[in-house]
Short mmCIF file of C-alpha atoms (C1' of nucleotides) in Angstrom, two decimals:
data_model
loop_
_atom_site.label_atom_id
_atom_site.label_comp_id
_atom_site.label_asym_id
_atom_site.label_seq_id
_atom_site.Cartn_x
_atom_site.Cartn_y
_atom_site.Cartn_z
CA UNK A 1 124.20 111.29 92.00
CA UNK A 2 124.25 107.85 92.63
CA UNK A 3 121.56 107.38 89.46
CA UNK A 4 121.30 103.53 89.82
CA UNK A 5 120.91 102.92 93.77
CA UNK A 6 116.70 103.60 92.94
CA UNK A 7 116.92 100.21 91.74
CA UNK A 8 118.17 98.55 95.33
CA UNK A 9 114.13 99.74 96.37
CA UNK A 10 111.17 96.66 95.98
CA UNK A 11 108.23 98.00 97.01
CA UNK A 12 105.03 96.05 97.19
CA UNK A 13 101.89 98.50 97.40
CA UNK A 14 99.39 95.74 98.44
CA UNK A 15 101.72 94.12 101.39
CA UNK A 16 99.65 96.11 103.78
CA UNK A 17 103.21 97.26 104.58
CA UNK A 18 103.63 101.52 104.97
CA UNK A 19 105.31 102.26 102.03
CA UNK A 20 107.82 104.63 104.32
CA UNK A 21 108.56 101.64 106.65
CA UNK A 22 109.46 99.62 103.53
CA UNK A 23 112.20 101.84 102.82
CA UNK A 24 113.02 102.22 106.14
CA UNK A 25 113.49 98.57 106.20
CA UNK A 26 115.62 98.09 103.15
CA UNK A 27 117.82 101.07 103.67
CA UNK A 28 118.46 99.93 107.06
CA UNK A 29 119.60 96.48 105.80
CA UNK A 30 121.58 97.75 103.13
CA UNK A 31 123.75 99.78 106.02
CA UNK A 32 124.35 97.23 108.45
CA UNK A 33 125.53 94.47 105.63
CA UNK A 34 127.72 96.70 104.41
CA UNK A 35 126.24 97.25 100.75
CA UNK A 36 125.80 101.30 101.58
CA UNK A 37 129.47 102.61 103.10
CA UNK A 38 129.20 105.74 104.95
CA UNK A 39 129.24 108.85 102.87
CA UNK A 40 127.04 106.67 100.17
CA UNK A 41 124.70 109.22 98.31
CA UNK A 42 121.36 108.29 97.94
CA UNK A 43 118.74 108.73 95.18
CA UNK A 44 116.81 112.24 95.59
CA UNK A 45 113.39 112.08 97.25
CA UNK A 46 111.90 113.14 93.62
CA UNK A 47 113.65 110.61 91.20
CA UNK A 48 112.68 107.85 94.12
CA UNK A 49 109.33 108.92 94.09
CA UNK A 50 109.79 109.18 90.16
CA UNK A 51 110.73 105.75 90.39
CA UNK A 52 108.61 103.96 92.97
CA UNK A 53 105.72 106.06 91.34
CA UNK A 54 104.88 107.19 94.73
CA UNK A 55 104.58 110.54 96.46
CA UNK A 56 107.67 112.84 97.05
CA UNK A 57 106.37 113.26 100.94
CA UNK A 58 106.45 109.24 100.97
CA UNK A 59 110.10 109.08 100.40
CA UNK A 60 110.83 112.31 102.11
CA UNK A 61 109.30 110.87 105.25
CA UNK A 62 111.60 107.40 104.85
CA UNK A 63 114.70 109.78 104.92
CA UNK A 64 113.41 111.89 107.42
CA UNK A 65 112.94 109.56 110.25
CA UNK A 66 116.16 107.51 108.95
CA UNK A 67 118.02 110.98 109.90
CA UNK A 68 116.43 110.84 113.44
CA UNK A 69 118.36 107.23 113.99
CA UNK A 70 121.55 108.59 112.68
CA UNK A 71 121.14 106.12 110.11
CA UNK A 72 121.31 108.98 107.08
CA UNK A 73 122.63 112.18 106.99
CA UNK A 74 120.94 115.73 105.10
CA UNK A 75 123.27 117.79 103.18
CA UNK A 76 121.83 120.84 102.49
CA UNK A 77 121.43 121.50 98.97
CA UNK A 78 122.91 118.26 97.96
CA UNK A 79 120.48 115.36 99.50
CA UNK A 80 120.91 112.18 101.20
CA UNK A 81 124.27 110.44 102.03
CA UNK A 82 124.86 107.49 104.66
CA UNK A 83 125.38 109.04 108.20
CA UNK A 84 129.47 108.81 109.29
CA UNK A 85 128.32 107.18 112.05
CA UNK A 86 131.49 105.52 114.28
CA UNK A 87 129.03 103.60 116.38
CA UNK A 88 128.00 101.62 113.63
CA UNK A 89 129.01 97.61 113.54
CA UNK A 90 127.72 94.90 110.73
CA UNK A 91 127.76 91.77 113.25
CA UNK A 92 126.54 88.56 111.93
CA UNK A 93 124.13 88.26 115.48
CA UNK A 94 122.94 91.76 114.52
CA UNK A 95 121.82 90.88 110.71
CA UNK A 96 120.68 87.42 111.87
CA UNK A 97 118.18 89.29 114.10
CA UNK A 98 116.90 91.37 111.32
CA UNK A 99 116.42 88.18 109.18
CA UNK A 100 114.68 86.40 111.87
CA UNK A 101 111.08 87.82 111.51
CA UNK A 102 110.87 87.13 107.88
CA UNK A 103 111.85 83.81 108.52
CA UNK A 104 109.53 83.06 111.44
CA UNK A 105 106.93 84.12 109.18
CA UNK A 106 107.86 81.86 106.26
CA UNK A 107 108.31 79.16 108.76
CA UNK A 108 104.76 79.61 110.12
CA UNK A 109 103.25 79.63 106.89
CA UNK A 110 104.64 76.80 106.01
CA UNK A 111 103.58 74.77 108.76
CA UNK A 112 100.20 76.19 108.54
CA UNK A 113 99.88 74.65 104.72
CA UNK A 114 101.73 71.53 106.06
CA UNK A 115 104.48 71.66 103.50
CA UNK A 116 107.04 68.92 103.50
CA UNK A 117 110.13 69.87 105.18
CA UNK A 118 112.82 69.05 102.26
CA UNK A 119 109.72 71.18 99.38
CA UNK A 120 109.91 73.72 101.15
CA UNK A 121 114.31 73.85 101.95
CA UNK A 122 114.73 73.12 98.35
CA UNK A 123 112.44 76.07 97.16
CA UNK A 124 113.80 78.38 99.64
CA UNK A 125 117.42 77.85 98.65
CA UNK A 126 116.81 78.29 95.21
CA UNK A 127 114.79 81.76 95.75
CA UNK A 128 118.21 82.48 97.80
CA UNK A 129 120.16 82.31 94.25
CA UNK A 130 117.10 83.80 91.90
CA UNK A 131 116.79 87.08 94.42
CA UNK A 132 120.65 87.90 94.53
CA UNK A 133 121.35 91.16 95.39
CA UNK A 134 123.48 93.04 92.61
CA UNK B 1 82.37 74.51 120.18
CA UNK B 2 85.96 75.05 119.01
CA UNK B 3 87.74 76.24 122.05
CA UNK B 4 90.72 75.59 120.93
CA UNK B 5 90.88 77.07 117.62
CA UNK B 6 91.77 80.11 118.76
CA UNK B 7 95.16 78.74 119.39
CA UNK B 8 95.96 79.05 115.85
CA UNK B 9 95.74 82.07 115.06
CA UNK B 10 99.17 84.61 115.19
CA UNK B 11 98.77 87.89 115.36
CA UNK B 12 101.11 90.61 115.03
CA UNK B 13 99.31 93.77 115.19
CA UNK B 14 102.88 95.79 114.50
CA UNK B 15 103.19 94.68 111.35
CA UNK B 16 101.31 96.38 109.64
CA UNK B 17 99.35 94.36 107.59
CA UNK B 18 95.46 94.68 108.70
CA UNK B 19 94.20 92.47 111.46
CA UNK B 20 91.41 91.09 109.33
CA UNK B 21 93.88 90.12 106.44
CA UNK B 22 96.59 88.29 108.68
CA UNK B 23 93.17 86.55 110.11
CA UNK B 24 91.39 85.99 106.32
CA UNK B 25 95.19 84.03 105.14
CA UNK B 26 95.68 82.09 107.92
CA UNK B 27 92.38 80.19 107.45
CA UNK B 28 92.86 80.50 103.92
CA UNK B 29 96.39 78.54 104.31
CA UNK B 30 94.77 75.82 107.38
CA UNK B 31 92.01 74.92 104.80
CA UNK B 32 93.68 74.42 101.92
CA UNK B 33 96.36 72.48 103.61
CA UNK B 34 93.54 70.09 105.14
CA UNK B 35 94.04 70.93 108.62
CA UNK B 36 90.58 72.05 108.97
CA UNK B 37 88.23 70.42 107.12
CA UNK B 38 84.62 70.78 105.72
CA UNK B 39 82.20 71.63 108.29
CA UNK B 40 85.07 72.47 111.13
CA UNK B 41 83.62 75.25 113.56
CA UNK B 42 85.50 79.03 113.70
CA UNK B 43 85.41 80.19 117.10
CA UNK B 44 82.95 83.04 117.58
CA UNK B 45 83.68 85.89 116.25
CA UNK B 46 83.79 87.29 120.39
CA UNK B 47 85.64 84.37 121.62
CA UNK B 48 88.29 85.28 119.18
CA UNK B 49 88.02 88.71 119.17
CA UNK B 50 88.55 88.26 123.20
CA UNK B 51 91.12 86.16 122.62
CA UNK B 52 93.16 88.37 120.22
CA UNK B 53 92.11 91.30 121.97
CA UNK B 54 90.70 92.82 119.22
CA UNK B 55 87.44 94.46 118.07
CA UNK B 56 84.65 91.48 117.45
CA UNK B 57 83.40 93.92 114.27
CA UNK B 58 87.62 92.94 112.83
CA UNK B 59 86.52 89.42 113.25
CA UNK B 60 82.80 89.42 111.40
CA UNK B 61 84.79 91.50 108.74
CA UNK B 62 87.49 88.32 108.29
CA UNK B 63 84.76 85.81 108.67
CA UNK B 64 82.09 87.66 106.21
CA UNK B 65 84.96 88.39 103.41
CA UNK B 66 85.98 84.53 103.60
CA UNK B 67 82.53 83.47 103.51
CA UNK B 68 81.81 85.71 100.18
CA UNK B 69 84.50 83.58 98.84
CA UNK B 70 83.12 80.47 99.78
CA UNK B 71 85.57 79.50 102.61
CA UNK B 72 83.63 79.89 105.37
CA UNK B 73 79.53 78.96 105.29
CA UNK B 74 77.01 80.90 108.31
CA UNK B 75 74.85 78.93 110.06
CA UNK B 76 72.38 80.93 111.88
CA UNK B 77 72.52 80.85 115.16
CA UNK B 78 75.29 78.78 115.70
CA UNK B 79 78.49 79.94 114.46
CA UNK B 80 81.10 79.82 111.37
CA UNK B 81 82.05 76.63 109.65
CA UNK B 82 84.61 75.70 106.73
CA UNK B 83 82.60 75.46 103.88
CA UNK B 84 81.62 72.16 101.84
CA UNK B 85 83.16 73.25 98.58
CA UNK B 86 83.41 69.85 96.41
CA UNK B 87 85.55 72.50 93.99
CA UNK B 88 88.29 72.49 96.83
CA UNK B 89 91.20 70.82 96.17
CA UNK B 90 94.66 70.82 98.46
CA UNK B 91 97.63 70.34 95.15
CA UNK B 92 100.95 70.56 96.87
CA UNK B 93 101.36 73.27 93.69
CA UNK B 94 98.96 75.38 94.92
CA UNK B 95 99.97 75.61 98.87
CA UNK B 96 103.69 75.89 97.38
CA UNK B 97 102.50 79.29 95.30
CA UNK B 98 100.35 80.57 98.75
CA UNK B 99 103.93 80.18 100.50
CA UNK B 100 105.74 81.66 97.85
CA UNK B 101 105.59 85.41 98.51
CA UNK B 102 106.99 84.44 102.12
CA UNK B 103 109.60 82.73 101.03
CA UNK B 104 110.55 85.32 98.12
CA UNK B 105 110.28 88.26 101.21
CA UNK B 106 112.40 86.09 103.29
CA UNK B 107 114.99 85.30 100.80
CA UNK B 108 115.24 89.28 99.49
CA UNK B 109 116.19 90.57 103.38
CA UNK B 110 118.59 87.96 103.78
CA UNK B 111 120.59 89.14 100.53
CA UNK B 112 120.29 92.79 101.21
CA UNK B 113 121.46 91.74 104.84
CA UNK B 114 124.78 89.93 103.30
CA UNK B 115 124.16 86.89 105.31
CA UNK B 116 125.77 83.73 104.15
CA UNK B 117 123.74 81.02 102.58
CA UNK B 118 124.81 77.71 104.86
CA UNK B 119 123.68 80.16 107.81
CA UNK B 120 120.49 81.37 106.59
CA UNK B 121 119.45 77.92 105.75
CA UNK B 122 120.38 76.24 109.12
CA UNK B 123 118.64 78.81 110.79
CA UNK B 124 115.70 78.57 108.88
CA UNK B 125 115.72 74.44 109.27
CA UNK B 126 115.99 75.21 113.04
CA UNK B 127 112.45 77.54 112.44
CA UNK B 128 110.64 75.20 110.73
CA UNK B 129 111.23 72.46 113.68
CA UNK B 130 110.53 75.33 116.02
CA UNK B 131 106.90 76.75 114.45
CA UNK B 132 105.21 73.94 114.01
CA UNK B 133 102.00 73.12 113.77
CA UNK B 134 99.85 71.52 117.06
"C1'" DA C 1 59.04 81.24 127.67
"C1'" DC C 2 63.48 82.40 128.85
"C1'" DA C 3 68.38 83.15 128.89
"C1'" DT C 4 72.18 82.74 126.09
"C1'" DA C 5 74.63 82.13 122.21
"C1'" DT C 6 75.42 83.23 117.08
"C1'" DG C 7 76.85 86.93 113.20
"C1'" DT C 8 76.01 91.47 111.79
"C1'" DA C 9 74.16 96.25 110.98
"C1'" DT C 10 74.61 100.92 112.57
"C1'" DC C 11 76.47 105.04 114.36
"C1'" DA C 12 80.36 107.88 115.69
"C1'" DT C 13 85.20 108.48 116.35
"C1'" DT C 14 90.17 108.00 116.02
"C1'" DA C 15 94.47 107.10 113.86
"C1'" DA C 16 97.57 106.19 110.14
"C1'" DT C 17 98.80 106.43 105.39
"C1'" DA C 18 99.14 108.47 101.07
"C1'" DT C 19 98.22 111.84 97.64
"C1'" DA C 20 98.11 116.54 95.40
"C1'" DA C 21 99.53 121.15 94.69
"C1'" DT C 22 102.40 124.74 96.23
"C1'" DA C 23 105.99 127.08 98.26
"C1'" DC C 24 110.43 127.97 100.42
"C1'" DA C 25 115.43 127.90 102.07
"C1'" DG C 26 119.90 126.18 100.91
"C1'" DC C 27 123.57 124.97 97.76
"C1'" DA C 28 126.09 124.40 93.08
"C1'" DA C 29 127.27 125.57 88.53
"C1'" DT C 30 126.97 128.53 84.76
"C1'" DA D 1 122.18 136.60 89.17
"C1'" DT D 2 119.89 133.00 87.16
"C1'" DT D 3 118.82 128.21 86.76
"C1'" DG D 4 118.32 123.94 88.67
"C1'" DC D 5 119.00 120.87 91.90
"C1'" DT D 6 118.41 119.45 97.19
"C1'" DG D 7 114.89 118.25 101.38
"C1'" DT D 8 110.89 119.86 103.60
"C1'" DA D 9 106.89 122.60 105.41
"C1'" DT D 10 102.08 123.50 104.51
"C1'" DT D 11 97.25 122.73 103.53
"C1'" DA D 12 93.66 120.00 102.11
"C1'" DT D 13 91.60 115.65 100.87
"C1'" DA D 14 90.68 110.68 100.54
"C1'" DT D 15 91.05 106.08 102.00
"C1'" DT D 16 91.60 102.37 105.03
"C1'" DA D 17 91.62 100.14 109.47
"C1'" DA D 18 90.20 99.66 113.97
"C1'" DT D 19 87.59 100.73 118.03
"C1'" DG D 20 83.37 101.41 121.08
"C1'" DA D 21 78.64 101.08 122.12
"C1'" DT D 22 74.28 99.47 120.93
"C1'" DA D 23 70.84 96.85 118.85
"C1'" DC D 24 68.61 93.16 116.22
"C1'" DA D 25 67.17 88.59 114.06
"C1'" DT D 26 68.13 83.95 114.61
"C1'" DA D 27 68.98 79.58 116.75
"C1'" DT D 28 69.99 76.43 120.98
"C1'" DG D 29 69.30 74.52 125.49
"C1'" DT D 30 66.87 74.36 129.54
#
DNA sequence: ACATATGTATCATTAATATAATACAGCAAT
DNA sequence: ATTGCTGTATTATATTAATGATACATATGT
């Protein structure tokens, strides 16, 4: 029932950050890199919640508006699984442009606390190894 | 009377994290980096607000939060100004841990995304020359 | 004195998010 | 058939964030 994929979800409650969009957000990057396959099942909206220690609802809307992008698909009495979608590509310009606001952030915060240019590199590529996915 | 201040701040009111917070760490990050300094004026709370095209109330409430923890110091009649706090200090340490959560944020998408390491990093190098400061 | 600037208090209103407690239809396995 | 899973609809409630329209005390410059 695909009992460990819960733990692919970070959520941080004080971001600011909808929780829903959070998932939204790391489900969609786990389907265009590859990590979730088509026909993928995905944790039920109550052991999520369980989980995430958030409400049901919260999940349920995550996987609801996923389904309206064709990004998931609902099989009744089953759950969640990765939409068969044929239409679906995992280009390197594609993921590059879903990295890019997280790293014009980063790169404006920087600035802003006028970090040296080789600190900040340094830090950035060891966080790269510490937050391995897997 | 600052004019130009206003240039500093980025907003991106789709992110969702609350106008007045984006505002409140943004100063945070230019005063503890030394950019501005101790008795530097804020642009009025309706010059920004006109400026961002936001409410002037989202302002006061990012000015008055900063100035109840000793950031910011009212002078009546005249405006916002960076507080004289001797206690202030600017430790590389401490700016590295305010840019930390970026950089950990940044770092997580890119692994869920799949994206190789050399690429993420060039790309980031190419943002840090691009966002700078002034 | 007067006009103009400052931040802020006050009121009402709107929208979005999240929670809680139920309930229901659909499917699978026993 | 019953049990136990799915996702979801429903209703109500609470919180937070932001806006809009005034209004006020305070200070500055003329």
């Amino acid at each position: 029932m695909g009992s460990q994929i819960p733990l692919l979800f970070n959520i941080k409650p004080s971001s600011g950050v909808p929780i829903y969009k959070q998932i939204m957000e790391q489900i969609n990057r786990l389907v265009i890199s590859g990590f979730l396959k088509a026909g993928d099942e995905l944790p039920s909206v109550r052991q999520a919640a369980s989980y995430l220690e958030v409400n049901p609802m919260t999940i349920s809307k995550a996987y609801s508006l996923l389904e309206a992008t064709s990004v998931l698909e609902r099989v009744r009495g089953k759950g969640m699984i990765i939409a068969h979608d044929r239409r679906r590509t995992h280009d390197l310009d594609k993921r590059i442009e879903f990295l890019k606001p997280a790293l014009i952030e980063a790169a404006t915060q920087a600035n802003q606390l006028a970090l040296p240019r080789e600190t900040i590199l340094k830090l950035f590529s060891e966080l790269l190894e510490e937050y391995t996915h897997e």
